[in-house]
mmCIF file of C-alpha atoms in Angstrom:
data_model
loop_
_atom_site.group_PDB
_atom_site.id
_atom_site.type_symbol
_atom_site.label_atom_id
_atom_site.label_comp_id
_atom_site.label_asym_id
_atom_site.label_seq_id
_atom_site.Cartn_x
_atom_site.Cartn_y
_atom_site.Cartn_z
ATOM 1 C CA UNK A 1 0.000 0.000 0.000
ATOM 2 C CA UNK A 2 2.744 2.214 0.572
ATOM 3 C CA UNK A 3 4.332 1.684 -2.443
ATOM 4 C CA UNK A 4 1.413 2.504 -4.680
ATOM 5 C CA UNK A 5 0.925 5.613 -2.677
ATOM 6 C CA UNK A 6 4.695 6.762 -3.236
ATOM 7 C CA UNK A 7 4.069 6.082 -6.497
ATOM 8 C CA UNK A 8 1.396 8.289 -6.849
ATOM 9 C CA UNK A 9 2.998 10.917 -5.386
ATOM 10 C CA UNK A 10 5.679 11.147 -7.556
ATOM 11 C CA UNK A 11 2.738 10.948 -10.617
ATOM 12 C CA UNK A 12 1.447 13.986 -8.732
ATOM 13 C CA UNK A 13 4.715 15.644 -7.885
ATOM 14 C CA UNK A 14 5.317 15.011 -11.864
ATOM 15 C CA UNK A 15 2.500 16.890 -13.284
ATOM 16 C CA UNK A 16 2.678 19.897 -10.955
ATOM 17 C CA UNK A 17 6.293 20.161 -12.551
ATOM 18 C CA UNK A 18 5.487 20.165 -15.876
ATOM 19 C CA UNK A 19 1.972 22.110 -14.828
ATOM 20 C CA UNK A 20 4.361 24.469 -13.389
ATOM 21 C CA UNK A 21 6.555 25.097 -16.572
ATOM 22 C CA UNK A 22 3.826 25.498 -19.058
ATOM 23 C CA UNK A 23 3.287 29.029 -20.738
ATOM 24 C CA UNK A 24 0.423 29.660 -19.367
ATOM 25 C CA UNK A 25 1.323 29.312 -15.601
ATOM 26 C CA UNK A 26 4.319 31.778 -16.606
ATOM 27 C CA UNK A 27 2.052 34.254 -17.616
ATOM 28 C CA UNK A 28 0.563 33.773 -13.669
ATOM 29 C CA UNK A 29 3.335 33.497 -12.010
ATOM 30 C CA UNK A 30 6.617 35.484 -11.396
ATOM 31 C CA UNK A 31 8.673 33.733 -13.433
ATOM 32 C CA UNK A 32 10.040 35.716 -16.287
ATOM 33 C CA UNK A 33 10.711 34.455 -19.659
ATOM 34 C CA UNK A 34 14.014 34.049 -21.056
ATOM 35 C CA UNK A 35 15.557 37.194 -22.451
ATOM 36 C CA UNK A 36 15.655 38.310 -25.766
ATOM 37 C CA UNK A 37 18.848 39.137 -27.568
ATOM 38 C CA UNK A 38 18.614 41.867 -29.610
ATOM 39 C CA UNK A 39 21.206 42.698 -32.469
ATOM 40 C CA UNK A 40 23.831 45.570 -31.021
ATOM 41 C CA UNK A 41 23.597 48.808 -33.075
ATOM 42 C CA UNK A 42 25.129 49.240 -35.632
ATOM 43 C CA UNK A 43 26.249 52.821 -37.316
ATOM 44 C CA UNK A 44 24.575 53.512 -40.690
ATOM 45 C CA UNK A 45 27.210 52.682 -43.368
ATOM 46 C CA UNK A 46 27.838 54.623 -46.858
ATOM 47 C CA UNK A 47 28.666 52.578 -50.133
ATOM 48 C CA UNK A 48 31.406 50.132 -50.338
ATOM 49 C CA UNK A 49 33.861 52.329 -48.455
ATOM 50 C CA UNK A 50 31.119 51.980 -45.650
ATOM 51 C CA UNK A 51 31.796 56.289 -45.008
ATOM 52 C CA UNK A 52 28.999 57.344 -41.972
ATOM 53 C CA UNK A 53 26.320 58.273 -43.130
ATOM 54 C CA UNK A 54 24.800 62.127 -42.701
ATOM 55 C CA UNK A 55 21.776 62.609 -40.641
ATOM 56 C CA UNK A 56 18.445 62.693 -43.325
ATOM 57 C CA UNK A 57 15.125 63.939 -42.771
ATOM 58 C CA UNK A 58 12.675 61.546 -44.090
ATOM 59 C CA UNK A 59 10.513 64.458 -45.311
ATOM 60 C CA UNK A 60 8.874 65.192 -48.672
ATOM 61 C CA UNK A 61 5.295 63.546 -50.479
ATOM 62 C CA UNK A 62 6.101 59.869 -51.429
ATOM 63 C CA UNK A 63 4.105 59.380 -53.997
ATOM 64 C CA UNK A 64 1.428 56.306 -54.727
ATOM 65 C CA UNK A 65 2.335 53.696 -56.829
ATOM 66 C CA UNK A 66 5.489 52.520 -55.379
ATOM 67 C CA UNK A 67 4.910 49.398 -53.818
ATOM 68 C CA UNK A 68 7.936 49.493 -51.724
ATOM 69 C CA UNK A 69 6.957 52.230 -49.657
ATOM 70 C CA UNK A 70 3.568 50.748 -49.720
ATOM 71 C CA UNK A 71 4.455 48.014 -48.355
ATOM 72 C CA UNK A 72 7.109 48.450 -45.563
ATOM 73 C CA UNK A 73 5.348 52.240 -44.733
ATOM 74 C CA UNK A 74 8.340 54.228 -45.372
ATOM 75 C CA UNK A 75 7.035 58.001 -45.325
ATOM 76 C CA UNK A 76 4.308 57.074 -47.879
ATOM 77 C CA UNK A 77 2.088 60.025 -48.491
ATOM 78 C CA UNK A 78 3.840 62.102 -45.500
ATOM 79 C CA UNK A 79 4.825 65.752 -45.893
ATOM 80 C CA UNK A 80 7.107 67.471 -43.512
ATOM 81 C CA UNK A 81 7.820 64.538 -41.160
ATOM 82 C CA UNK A 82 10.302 64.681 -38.557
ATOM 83 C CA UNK A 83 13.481 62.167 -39.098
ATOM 84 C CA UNK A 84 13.117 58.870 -38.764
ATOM 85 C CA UNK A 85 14.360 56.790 -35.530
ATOM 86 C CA UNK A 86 15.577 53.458 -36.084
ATOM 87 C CA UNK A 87 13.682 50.581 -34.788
ATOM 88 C CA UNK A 88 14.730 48.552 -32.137
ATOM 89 C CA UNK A 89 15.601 44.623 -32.826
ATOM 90 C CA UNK A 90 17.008 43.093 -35.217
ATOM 91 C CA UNK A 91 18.100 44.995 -38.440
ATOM 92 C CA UNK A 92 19.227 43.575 -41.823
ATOM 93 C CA UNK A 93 22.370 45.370 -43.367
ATOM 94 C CA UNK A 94 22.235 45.947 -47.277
ATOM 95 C CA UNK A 95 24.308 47.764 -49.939
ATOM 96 C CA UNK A 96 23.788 51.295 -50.036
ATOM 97 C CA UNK A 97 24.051 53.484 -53.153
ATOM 98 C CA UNK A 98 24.783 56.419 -53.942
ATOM 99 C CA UNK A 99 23.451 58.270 -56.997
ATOM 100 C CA UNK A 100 25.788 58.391 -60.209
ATOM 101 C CA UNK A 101 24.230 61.092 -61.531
ATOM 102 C CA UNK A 102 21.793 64.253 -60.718
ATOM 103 C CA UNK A 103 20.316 66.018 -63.440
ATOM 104 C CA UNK A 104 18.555 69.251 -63.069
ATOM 105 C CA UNK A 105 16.302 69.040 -66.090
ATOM 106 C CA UNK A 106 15.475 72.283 -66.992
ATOM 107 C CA UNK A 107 17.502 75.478 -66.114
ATOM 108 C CA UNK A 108 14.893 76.401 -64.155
ATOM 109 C CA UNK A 109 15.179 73.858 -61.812
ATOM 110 C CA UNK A 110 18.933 75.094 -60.892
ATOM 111 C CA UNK A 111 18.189 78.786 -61.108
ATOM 112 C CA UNK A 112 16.188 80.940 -59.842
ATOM 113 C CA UNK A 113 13.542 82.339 -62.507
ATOM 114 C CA UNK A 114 13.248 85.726 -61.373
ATOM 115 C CA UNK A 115 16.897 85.910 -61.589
ATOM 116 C CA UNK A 116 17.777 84.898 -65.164
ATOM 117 C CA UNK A 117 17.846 88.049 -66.746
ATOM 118 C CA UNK A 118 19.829 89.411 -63.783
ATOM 119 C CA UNK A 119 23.362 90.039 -64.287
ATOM 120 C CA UNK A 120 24.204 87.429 -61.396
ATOM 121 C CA UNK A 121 21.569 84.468 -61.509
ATOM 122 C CA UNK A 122 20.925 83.386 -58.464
ATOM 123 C CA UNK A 123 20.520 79.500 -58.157
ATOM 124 C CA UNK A 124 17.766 78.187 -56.179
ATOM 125 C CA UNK A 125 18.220 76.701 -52.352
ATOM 126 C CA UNK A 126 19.832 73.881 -51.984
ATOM 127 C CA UNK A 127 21.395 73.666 -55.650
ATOM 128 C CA UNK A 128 24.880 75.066 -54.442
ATOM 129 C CA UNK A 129 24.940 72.067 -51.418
ATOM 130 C CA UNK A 130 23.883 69.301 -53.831
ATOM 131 C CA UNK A 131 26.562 70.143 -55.743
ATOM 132 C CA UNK A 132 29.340 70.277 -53.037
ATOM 133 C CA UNK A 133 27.855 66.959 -51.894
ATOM 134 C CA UNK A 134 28.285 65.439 -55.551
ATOM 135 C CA UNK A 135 32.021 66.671 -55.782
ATOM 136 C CA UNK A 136 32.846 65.486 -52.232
ATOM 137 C CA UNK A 137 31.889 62.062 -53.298
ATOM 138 C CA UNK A 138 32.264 62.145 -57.378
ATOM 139 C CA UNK A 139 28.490 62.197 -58.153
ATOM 140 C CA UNK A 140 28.217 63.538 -62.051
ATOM 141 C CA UNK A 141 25.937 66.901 -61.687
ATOM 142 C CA UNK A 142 24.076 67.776 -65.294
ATOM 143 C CA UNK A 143 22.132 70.809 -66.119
ATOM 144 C CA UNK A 144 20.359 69.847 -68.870
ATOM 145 C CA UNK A 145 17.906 72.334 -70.733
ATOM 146 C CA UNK A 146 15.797 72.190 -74.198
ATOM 147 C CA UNK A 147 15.105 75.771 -75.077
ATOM 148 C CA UNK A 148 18.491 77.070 -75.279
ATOM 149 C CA UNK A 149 21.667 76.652 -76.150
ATOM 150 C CA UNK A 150 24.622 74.803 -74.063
ATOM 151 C CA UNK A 151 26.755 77.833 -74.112
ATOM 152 C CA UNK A 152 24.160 80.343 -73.168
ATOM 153 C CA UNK A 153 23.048 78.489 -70.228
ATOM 154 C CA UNK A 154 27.057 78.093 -69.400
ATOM 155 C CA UNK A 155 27.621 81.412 -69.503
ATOM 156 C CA UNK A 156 24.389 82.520 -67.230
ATOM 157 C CA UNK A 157 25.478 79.677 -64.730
ATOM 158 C CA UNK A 158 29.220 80.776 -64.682
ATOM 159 C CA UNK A 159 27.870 84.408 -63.312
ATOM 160 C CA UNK A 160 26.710 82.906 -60.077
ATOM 161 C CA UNK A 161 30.557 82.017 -58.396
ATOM 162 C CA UNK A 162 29.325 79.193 -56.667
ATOM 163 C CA UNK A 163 27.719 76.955 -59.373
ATOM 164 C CA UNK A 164 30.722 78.851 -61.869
ATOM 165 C CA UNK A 165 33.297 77.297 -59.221
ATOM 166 C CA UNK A 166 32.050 73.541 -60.278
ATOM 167 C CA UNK A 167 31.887 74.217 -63.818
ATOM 168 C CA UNK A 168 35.503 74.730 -63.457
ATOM 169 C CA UNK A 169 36.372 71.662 -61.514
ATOM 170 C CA UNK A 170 34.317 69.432 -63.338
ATOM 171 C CA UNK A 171 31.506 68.543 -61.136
ATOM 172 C CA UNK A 172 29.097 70.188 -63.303
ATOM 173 C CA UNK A 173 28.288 69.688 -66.801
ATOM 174 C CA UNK A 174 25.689 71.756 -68.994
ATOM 175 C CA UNK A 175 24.053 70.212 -72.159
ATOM 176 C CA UNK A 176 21.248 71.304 -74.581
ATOM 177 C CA UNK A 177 18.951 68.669 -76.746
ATOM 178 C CA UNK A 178 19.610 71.577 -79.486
ATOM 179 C CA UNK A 179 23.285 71.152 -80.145
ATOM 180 C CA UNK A 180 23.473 67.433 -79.083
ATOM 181 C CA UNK A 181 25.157 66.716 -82.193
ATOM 182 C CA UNK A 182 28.136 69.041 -81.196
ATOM 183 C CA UNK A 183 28.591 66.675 -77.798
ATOM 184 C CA UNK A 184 32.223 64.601 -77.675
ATOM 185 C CA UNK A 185 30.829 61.131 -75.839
ATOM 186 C CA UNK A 186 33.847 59.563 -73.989
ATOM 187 C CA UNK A 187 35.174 56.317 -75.123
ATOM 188 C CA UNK A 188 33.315 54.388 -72.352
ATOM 189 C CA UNK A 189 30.044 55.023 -73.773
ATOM 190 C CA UNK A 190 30.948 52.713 -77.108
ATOM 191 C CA UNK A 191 27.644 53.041 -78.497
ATOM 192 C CA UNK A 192 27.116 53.704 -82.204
ATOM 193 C CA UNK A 193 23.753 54.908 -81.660
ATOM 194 C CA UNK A 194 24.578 57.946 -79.669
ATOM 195 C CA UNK A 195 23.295 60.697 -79.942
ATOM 196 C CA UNK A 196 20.048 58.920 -79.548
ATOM 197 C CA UNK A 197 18.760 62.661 -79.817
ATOM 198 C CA UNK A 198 20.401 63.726 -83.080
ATOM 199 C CA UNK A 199 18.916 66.365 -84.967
ATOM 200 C CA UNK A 200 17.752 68.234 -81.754
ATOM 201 C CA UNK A 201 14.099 65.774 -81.597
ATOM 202 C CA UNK A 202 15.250 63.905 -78.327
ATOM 203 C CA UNK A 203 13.569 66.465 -76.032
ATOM 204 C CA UNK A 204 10.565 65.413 -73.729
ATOM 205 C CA UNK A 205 8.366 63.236 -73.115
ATOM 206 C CA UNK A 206 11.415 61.720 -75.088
ATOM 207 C CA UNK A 207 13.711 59.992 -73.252
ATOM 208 C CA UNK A 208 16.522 60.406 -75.766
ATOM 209 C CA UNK A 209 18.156 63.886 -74.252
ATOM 210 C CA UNK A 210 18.535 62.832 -71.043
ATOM 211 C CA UNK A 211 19.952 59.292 -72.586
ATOM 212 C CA UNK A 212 22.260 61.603 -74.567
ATOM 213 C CA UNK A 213 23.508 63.681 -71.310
ATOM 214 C CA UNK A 214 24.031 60.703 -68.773
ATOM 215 C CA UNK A 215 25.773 59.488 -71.679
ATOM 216 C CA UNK A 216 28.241 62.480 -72.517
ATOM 217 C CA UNK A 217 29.627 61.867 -68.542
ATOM 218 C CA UNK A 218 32.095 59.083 -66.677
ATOM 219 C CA UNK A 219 32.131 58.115 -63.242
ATOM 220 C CA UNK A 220 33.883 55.802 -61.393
ATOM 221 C CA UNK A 221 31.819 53.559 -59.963
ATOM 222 C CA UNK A 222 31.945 52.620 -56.044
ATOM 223 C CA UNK A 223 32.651 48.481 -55.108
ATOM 224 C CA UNK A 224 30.731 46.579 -52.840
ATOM 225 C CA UNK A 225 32.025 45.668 -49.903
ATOM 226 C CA UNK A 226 31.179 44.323 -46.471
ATOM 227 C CA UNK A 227 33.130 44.376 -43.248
ATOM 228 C CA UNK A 228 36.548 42.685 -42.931
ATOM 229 C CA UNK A 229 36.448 41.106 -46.779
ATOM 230 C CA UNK A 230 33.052 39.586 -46.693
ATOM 231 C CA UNK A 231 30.808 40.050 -49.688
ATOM 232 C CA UNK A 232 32.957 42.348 -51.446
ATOM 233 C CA UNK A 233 32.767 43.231 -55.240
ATOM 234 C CA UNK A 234 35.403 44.940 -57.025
ATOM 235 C CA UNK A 235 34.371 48.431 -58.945
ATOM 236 C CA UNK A 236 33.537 48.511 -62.299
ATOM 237 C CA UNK A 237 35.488 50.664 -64.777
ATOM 238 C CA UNK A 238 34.811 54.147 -65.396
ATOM 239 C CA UNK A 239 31.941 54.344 -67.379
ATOM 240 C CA UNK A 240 28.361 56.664 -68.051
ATOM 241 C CA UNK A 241 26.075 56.486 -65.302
ATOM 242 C CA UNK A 242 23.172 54.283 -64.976
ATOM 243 C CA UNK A 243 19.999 55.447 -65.521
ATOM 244 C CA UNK A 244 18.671 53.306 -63.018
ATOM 245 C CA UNK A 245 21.214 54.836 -60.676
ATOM 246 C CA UNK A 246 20.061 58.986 -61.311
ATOM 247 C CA UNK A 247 18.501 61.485 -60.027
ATOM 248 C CA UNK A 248 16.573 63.899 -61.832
ATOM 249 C CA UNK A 249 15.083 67.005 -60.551
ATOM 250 C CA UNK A 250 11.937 68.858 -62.249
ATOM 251 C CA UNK A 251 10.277 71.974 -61.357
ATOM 252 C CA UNK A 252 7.108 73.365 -62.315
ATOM 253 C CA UNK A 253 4.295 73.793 -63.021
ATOM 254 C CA UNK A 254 5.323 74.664 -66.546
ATOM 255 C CA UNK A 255 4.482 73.761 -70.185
ATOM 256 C CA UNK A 256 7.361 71.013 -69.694
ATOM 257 C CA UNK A 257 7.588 70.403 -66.549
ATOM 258 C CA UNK A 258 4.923 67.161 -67.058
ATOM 259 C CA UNK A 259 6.766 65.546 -70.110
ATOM 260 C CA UNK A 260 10.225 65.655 -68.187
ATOM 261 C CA UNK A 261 8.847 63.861 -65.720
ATOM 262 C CA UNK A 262 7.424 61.312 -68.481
ATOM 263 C CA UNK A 263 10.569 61.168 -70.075
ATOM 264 C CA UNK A 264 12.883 60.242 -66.943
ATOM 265 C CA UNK A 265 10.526 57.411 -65.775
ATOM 266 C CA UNK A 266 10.691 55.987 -69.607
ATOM 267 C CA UNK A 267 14.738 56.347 -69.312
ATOM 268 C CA UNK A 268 14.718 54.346 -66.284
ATOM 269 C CA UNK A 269 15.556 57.128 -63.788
ATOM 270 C CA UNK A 270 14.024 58.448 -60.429
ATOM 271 C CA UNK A 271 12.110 61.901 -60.226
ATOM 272 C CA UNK A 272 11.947 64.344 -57.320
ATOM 273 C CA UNK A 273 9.376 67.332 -58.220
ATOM 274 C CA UNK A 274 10.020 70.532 -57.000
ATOM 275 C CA UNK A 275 6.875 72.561 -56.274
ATOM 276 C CA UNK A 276 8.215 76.698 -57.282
ATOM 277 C CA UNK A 277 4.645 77.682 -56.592
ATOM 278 C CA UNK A 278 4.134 76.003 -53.038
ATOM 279 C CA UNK A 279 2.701 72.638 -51.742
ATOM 280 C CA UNK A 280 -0.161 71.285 -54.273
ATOM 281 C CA UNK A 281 0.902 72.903 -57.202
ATOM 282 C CA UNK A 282 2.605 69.493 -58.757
ATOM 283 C CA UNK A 283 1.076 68.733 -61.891
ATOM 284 C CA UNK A 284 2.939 65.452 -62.116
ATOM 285 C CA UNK A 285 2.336 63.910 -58.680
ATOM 286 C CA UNK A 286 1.526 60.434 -60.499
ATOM 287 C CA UNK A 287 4.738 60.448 -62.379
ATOM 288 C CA UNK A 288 6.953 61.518 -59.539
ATOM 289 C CA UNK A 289 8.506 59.503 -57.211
ATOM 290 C CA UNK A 290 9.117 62.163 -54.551
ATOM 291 C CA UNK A 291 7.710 65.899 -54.218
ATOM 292 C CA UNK A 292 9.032 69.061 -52.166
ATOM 293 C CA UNK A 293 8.556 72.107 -51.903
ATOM 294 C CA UNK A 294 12.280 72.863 -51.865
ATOM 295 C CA UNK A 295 15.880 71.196 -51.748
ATOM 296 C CA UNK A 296 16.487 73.009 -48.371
ATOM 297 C CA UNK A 297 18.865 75.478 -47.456
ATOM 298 C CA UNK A 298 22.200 73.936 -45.584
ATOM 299 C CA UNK A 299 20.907 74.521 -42.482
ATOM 300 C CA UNK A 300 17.495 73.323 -43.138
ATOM 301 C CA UNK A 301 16.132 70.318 -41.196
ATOM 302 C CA UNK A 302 14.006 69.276 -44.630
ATOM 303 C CA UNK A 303 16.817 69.462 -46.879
ATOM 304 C CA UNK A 304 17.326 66.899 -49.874
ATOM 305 C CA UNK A 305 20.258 65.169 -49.574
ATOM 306 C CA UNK A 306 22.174 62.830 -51.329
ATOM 307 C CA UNK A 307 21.907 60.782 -48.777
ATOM 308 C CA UNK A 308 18.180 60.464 -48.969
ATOM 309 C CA UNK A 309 18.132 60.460 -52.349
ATOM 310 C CA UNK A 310 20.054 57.373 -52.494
ATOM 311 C CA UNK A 311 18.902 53.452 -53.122
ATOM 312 C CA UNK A 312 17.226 52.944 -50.657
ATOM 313 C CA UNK A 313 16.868 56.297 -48.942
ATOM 314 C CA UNK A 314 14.312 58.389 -47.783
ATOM 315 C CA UNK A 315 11.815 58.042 -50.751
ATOM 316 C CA UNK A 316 12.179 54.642 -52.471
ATOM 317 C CA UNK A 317 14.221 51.483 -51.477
ATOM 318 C CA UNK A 318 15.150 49.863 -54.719
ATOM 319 C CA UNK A 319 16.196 51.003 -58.109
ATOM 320 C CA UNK A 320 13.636 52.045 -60.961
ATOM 321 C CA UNK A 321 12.408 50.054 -64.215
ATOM 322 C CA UNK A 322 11.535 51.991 -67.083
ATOM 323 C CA UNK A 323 7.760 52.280 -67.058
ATOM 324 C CA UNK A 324 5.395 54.742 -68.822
ATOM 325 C CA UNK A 325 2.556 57.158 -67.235
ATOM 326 C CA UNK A 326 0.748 54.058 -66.489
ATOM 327 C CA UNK A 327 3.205 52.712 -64.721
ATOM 328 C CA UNK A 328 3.965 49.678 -67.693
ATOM 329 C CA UNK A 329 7.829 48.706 -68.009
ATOM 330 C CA UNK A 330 8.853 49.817 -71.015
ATOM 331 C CA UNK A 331 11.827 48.679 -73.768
ATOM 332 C CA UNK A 332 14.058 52.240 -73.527
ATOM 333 C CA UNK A 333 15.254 51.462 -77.534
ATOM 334 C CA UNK A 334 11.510 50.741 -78.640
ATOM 335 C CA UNK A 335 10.609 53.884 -76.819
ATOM 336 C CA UNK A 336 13.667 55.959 -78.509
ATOM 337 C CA UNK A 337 13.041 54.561 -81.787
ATOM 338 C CA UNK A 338 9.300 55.594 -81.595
ATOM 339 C CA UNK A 339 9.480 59.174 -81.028
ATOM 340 C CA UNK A 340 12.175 59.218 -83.447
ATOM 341 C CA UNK A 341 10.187 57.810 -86.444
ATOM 342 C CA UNK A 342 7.578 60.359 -84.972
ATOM 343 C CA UNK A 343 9.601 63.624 -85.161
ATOM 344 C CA UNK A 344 11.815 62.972 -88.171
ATOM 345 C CA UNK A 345 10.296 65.240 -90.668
ATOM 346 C CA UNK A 346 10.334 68.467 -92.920
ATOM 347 C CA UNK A 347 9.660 71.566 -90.692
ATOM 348 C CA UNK A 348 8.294 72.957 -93.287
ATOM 349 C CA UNK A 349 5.425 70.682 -95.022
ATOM 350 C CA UNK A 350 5.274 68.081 -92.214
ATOM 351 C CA UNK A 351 5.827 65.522 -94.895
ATOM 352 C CA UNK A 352 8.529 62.381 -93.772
ATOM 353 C CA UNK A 353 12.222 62.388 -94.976
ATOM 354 C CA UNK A 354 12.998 58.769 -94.304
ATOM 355 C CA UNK A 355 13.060 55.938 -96.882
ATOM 356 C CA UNK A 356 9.500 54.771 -95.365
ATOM 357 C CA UNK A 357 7.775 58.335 -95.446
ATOM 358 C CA UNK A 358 8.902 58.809 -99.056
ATOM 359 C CA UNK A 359 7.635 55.772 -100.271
ATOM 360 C CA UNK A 360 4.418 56.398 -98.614
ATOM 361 C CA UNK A 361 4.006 59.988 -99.859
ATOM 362 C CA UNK A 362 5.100 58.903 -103.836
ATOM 363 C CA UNK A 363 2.032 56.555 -103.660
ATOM 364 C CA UNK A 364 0.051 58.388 -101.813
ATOM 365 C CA UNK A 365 -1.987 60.233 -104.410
ATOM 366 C CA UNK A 366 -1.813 57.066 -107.050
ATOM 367 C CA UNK A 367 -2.093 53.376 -107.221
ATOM 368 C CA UNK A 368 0.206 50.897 -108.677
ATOM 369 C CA UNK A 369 -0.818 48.296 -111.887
ATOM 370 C CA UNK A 370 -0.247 45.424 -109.258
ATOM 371 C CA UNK A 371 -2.447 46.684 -106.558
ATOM 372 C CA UNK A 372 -5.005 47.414 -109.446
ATOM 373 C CA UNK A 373 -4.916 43.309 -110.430
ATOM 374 C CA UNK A 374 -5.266 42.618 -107.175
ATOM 375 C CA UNK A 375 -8.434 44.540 -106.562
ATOM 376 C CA UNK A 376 -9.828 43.741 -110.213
ATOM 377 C CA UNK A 377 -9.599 39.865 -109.221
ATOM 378 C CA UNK A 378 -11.296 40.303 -105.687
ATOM 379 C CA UNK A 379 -14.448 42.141 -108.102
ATOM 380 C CA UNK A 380 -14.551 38.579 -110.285
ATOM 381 C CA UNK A 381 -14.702 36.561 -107.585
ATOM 382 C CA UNK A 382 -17.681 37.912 -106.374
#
């Protein structure tokens, strides 16, 4: 008897045990759950060379349609949010890259309007910082404009001494869609097709001119690399930048200021609208991928940096496809080739100068003895 009553008591003893261990007697009891170990913090690194990051505002109108942002919440539809703090836990490290090119597309964009006629143009805020930001890290900087010429826009942005300053040390470069044809591309484009733009017809919603100016430039392209060897990529050689890794920068409203955006989503390139007229006066907020109101002053808390202009940054996390308005991936040659066939023809009667338009307007007004048999037998059959 006294054995099977031991024996019970250990059955007993037992269960409480494992009664005592289960989560649900934790959550009533003062036992605490084992402790969590969280990653250790890390410093925000830069590309390949892993340089610290600069504090960025996440500020700025993401705009809908980019899924990332959808999806992970990063500043989507936000204005004039404060910056960021980094969650606590665990964090994944990735590459981080910086643009290979800005491109201010439109002179407007880099100056101020109210200033062009002046005898010193002033540029507009934040224009002067980019550009000390791109030749502190060797980010190509292109003005690029459609309604004048290269030189005349050179000469107007060599007036202000600041912008003048990195036309001289080769930071910034100027180019027109009117003289394209006048451009020297460097040996690392090595493509017979350029200027995609010839003629002066690669201007907006044509993607060609802005093709044509990442095109004229050579960077040097950063490596990948990870801490102490691991994961790390070697640099490519100098060559144009990527329109997948650019920049550009439209103002407006204006006449243009829609198609530009048009034509750097078709190239494959990321667009932050500038507002000159104060927030809600975009009138390209579905073909933007960022909006403000301003690049900032240096000492503004809301400036754009290159920082948060890079992949991912403050406004998107991965690089760009070519898409149209509808947001559609696009083939960038198809889309070249089409506004091409589309704008090569006589300024003065309209009529085509290729091969194909000739053809068509020779027969136009007449028809041929073989299309005549042709028609003349469908009339017997019937």
């Amino acid at each position: 008897m006294a054995k099977e009553e031991t024996a019970v008591q250990r059955t007993l003893l037992a269960l409480i045990f494992l009664l005592s261990r289960s989560p649900l007697a934790m959550a009533f009891s003062n036992i605490s759950p084992p402790p969590v170990l969280l990653a250790p913090s890390y410093p925000a690194l830069g590309q390949s060379s892993f340089m610290p990051r600069r504090s960025r505002p996440s500020c700025a109108s993401v705009v809908a349609g980019d899924q990332d942002a959808r999806h992970f919440g990063v500043g989507f539809r936000r204005r004039r949010c404060g910056t960021s703090s980094s969650p606590s836990g665990l964090v994944m490290l990735r590459n981080f890259d910086l643009p290979e090119a800005v491109v201010f597309y439109g002179s407007d964009v880099a100056i101020d309007r109210g200033t062009m006629t002046a005898a010193a143009p002033a540029p507009r805020p934040g224009v002067v910082r980019l550009l000390d930001e791109c030749a502190e890290v060797g980010t190509a900087a292109i003005v690029l404009t459609e309604t004048i010429h290269a030189s005349e826009l050179e000469g107007m942005l060599r007036s202000a001494e600041a912008m003048g300053r990195r036309l001289e040390d080769g930071t910034l470069a100027v180019r027109s869609s009117l003289d394209v044809d006048c451009v020297e591309f460097p040996p690392e484009a090595d493509d017979d097709r350029l200027p995609f733009g010839r003629g002066g017809i690669g201007h907006a919603p044509s993607p060609a001119a802005l093709l044509d100016a990442l095109s004229s430039v050579c960077v040097e392209p950063r490596g990948f690399g990870g801490s102490s060897g691991f994961g790390t990529k070697a640099a490519d050689p100098p060559r144009p930048p990527l329109p997948k890794h650019a920049v550009v920068f439209v103002s407006g409203p204006s006449e243009r200021s829609r198609a530009r955006c048009s034509a750097a989503r078709m190239a494959g390139a990321r667009v932050v609208y500038v507002e000159t007229e104060g927030m809600g006066s975009c009138d390209a907020e579905d073909l933007s991928d960022a909006v403000v109101e301003t690049l900032g002053d240096e000492d503004d808390w809301e400036a754009v940096t290159l920082d948060g202009i890079s992949t991912p940054g403050s406004y998107w996390l991965n690089p760009p496809n070519p898409r149209d308005d509808e947001g559609n991936r696009v083939n960038i040659e198809e889309v070249v080739e089409f506004f091409q066939r589309e704008r090569v023809s006589d300024p003065e009667d309209g009529e085509m100068v290729n091969n194909e338009g000739d053809d068509f307007a020779a027969n136009e007004g007449e028809m041929d003895e073989e299309e005549m048999n042709r028609i003349l037998a469908d009339l017997d059959s019937l």
